[in-house]
Coordinates of C-alpha atoms in Angstrom, one line a residue:
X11 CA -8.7 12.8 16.2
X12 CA -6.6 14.4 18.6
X13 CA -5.5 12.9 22.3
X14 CA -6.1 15.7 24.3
X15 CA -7.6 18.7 21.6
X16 CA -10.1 17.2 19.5
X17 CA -9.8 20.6 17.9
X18 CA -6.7 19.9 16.6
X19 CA -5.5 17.0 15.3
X20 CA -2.1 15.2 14.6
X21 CA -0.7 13.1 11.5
X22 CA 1.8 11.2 12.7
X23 CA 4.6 9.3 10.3
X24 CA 8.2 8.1 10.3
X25 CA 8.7 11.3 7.8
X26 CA 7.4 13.6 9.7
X27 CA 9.2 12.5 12.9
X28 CA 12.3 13.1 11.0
X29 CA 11.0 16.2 9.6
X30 CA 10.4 17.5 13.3
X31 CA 13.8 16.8 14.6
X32 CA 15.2 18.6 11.9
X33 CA 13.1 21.5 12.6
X34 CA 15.0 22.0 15.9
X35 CA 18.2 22.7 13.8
X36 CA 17.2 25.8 13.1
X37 CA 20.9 27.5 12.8
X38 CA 22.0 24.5 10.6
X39 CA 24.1 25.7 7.7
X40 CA 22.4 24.0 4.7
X41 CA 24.7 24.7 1.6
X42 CA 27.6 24.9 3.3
X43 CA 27.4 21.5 5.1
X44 CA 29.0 22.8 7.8
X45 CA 28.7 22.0 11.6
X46 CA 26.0 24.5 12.9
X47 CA 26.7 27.1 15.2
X48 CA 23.7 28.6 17.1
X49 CA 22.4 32.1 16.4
X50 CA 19.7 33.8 17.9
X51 CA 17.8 35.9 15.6
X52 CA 19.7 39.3 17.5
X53 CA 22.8 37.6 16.8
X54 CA 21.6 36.9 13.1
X55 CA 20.4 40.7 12.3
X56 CA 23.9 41.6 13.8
X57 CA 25.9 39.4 11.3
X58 CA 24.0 40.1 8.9
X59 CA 25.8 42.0 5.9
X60 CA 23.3 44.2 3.3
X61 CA 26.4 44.0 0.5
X62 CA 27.1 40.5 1.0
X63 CA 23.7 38.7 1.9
X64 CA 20.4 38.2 0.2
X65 CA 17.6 40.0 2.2
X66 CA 15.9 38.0 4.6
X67 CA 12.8 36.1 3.8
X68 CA 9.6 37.3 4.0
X69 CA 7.4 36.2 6.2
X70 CA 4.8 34.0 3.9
X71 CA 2.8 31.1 4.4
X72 CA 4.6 28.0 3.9
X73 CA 3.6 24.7 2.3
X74 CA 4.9 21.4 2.4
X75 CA 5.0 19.6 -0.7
X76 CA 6.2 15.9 -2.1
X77 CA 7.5 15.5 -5.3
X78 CA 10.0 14.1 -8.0
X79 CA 13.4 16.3 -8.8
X80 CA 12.9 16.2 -12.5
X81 CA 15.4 18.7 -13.5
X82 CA 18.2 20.7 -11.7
X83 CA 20.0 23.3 -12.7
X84 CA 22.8 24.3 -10.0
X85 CA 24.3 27.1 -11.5
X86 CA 21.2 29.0 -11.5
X87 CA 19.7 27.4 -8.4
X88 CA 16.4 26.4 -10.2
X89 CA 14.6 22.6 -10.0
X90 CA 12.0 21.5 -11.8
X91 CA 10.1 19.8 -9.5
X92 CA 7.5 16.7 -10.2
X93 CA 4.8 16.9 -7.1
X94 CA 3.1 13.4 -6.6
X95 CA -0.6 13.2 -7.8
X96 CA 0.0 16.4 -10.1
X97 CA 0.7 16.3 -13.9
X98 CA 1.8 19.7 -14.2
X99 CA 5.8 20.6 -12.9
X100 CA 6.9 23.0 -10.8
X101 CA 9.5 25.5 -11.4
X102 CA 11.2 26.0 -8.0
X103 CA 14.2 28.1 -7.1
X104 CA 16.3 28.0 -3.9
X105 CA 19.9 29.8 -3.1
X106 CA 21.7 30.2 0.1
X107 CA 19.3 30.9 2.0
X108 CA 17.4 26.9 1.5
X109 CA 18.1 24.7 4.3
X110 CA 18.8 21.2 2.7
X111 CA 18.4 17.9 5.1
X112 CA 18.8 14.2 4.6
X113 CA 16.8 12.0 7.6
X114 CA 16.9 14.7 9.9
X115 CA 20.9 16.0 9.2
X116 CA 22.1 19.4 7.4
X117 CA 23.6 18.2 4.1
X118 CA 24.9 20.1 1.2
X119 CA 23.1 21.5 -1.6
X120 CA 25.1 19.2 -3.6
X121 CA 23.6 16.2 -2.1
X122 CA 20.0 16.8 -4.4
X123 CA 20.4 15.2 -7.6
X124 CA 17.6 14.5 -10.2
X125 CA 15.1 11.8 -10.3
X126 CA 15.1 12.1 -6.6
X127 CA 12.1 11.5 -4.4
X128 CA 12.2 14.7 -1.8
X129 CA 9.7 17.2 0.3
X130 CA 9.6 21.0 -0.1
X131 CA 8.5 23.8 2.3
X132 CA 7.9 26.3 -0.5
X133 CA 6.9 29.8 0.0
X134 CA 6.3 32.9 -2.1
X135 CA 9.5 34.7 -3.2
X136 CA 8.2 38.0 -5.1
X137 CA 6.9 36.2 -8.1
X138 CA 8.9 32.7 -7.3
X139 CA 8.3 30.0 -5.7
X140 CA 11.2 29.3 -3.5
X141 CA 11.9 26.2 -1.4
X142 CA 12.8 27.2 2.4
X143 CA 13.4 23.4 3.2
X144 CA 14.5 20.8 1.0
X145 CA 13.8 17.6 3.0
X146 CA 15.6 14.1 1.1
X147 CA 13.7 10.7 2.3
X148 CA 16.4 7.8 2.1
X149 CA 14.2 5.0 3.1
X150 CA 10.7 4.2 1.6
X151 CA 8.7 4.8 4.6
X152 CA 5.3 4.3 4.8
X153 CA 3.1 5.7 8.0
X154 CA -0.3 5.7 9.5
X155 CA -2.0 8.8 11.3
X156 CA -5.0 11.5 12.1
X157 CA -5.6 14.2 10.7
X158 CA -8.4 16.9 9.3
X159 CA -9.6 17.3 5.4
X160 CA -8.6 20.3 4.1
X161 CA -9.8 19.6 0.8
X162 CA -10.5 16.8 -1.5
X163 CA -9.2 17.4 -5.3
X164 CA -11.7 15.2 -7.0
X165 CA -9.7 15.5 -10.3
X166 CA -6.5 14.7 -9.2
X167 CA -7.6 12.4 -6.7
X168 CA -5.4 14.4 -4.4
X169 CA -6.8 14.8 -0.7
X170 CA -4.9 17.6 1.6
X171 CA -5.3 16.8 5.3
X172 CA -3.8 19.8 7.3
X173 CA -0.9 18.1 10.3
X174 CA -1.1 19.8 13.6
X175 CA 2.4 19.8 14.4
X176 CA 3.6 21.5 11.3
X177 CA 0.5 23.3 10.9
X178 CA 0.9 22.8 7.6
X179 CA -1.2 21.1 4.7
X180 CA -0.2 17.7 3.5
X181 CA -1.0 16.5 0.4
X182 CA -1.4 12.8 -0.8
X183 CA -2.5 11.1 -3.3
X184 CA -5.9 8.6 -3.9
X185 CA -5.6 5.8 -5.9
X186 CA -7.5 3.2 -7.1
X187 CA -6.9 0.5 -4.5
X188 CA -7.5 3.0 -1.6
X189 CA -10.0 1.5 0.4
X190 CA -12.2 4.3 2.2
X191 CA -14.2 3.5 5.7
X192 CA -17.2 4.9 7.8
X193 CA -17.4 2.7 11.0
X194 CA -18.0 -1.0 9.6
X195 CA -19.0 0.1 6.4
X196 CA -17.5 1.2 2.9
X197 CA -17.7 4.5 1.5
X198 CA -16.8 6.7 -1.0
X199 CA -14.5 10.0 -1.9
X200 CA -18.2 12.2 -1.6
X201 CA -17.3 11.8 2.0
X202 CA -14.1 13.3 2.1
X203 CA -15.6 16.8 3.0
X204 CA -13.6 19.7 4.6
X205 CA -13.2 19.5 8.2
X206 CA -13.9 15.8 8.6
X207 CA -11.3 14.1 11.3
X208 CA -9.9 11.0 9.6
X209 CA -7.2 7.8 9.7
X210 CA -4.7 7.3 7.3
X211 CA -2.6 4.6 5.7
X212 CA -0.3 5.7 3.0
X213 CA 2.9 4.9 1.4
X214 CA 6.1 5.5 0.2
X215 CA 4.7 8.1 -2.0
X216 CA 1.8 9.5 0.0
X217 CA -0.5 7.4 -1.6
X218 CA -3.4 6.2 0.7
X219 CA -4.2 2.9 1.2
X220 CA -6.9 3.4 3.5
X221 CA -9.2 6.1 5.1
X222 CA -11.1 5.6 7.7
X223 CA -13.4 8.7 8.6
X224 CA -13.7 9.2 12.3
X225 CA -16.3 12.5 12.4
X226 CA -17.7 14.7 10.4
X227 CA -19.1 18.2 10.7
X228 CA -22.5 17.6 12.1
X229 CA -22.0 13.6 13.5
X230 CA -22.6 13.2 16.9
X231 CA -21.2 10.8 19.8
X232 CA -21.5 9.9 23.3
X233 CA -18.3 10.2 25.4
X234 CA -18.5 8.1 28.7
X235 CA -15.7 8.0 31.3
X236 CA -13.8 10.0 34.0
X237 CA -14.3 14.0 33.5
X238 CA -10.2 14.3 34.2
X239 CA -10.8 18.0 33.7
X240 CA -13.1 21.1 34.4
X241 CA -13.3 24.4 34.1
X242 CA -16.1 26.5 34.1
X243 CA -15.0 29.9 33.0
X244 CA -13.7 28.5 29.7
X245 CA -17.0 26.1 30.2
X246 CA -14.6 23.1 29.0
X247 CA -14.8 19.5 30.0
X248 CA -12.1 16.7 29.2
X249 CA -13.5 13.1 29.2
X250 CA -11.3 10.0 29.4
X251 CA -13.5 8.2 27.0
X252 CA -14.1 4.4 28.0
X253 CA -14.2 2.9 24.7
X254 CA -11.4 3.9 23.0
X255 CA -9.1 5.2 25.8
X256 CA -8.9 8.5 24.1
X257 CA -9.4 11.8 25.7
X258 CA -11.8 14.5 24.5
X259 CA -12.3 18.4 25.3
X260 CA -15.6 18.7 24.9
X261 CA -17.4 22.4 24.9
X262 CA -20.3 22.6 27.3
X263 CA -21.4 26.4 26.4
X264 CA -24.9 24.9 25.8
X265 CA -25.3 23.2 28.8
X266 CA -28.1 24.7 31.5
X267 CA -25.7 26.3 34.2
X268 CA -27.6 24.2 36.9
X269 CA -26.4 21.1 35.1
X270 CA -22.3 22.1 35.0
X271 CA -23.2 23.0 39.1
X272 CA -23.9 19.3 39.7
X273 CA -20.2 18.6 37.8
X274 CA -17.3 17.6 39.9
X275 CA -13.7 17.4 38.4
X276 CA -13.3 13.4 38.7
X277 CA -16.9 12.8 38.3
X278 CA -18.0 9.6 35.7
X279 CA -20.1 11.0 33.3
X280 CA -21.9 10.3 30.1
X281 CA -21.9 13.2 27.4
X282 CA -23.9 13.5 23.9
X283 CA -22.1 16.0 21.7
X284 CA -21.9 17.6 18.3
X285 CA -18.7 17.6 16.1
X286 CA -18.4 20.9 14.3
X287 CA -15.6 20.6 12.1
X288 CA -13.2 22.0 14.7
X289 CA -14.3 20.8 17.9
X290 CA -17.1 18.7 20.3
X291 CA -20.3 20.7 21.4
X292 CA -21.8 19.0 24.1
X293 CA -25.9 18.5 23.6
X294 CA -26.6 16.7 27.1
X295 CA -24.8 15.6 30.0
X296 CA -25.6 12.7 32.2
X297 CA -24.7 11.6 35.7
X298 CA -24.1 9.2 36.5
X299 CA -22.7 7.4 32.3
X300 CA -24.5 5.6 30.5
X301 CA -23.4 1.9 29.5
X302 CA -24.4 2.3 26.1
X303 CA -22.8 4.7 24.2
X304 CA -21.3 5.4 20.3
X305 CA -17.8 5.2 19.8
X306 CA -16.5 8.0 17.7

């Protein structure tokens, strides 16, 4: 559940910190292992040769995936690639134009070796799926986070939550001894529906330990504190929420415009709303807020 955008939520790791200062070096010379020298994207179309250099590539949707290098084959620039929670491989190709990164740095394509444990932002190449990032993990971090259910493969035990930074879908991997939570309670993997905001513990190998749903589609909470923020022509309302210190934008479309009148920026107040999957409807707004109250 997200600080300041419950509509969009974060997932949050040592890996993916790594991942995001990497993503800064954008002009980063992967095979050669160079030092990088910055290039806008002018200064790139003007370098670039049509006889010498592979075309650009397209601009397809990427996906981020972990896996196992099971098989490499340099002269060809082709992997076989193991991802984690799937039995079928991957056939994966990757050429000049794959970025390659150990904790954060530019490395050389000579760095991957097989049996190694690495990340992949693969696209579609033509018919080929080609890795624009090739991301090596050295340590055998483990992490805890938010984020939102994609999907929930009940067959391969293999839950996608979708990161808000990378905007990308991150896949990993239920096992036995994940332990899944509603509140106090425990539940099971029928709750791991799309759009649901949840809590992670995983591993090394993106294996959860422990889910802890916050909200699903349909659930709804009371939000009592300061209202930090209003404004009425997007009809938007941020709460500083008392009980977990959190704050919440919170849609008050449905509320009666003499209500949002009585409404002052700064104002404590107590508001009942609806989770939809992508953000908080607000049902009812009281003045002044109410002691009791759910925590989502």
């Amino acid at each position: 559940m997200s600080k300041t955008r419950p509509s969009r939520v974060i997932l949050a790791s040592a890996f993916f910190a790594v991942m995001a200062t990497a993503c800064q070096a954008q002009n980063q010379q992967g095979f050669s292992g160079n030092t990088p020298q910055a290039q806008t994207p002018a200064a790139q179309r003007e370098n670039y040769d049509p006889l010498l250099d592979l075309p650009p590539l397209p601009n397809n949707k990427i996906t981020l995936i972990g896996g196992t290098v099971s098989g490499l084959d340099e002269v060809m620039n082709h992997m076989i690639f193991q991802p984690f929670g799937e039995k079928k491989k991957m056939h994966v190709s990757f050429d000049t134009r794959t970025r390659f990164y150990r904790d954060g740095k530019a490395i050389s394509y000579r760095e991957i070796k097989q049996g190694q444990r690495v990340y992949l932002d693969t696209m579609l190449n033509g018919n080929k799926v080609f890795a624009k990032s090739i991301w090596i993990q050295s340590a055998a971090d483990s992490g805890v986070g938010r984020g939102q259910i994609v999907s929930f493969d009940s067959q391969r035990s293999t839950l996608t939550v979708r990161d808000e930074l990378s905007s990308q879908a991150i896949k990993m991997q239920i096992t036995p001894a994940t332990v899944i939570r509603s509140g106090e309670r425990t539940t099971t993997t029928a709750d791991l529906v799309p759009g649901t905001l949840v809590s992670l513990s995983f591993g090394p190998l993106g294996e959860l330990r422990e889910v802890m749903l916050s909200a699903k589609p349909g659930s709804q909470f009371t939000f009592a504190g300061r209202g930090s923020y209003l404004d009425l022509s997007r009809k938007l309302i941020a709460v500083d929420n008392s009980s977990d210190k959190l704050k919440y934008d919170i849609s008050i479309e449905a509320i009666a415009p003499n209500i949002l009148r009585q409404i002052h920026e700064g104002d404590h107040v107590a508001v009942v709303a609806v989770f939809d999957g992508s953000r908080y409807d607000a049902r009812r707004i009281d003045l002044p807020s109410s002691p009791n109250q759910n925590q989502p």
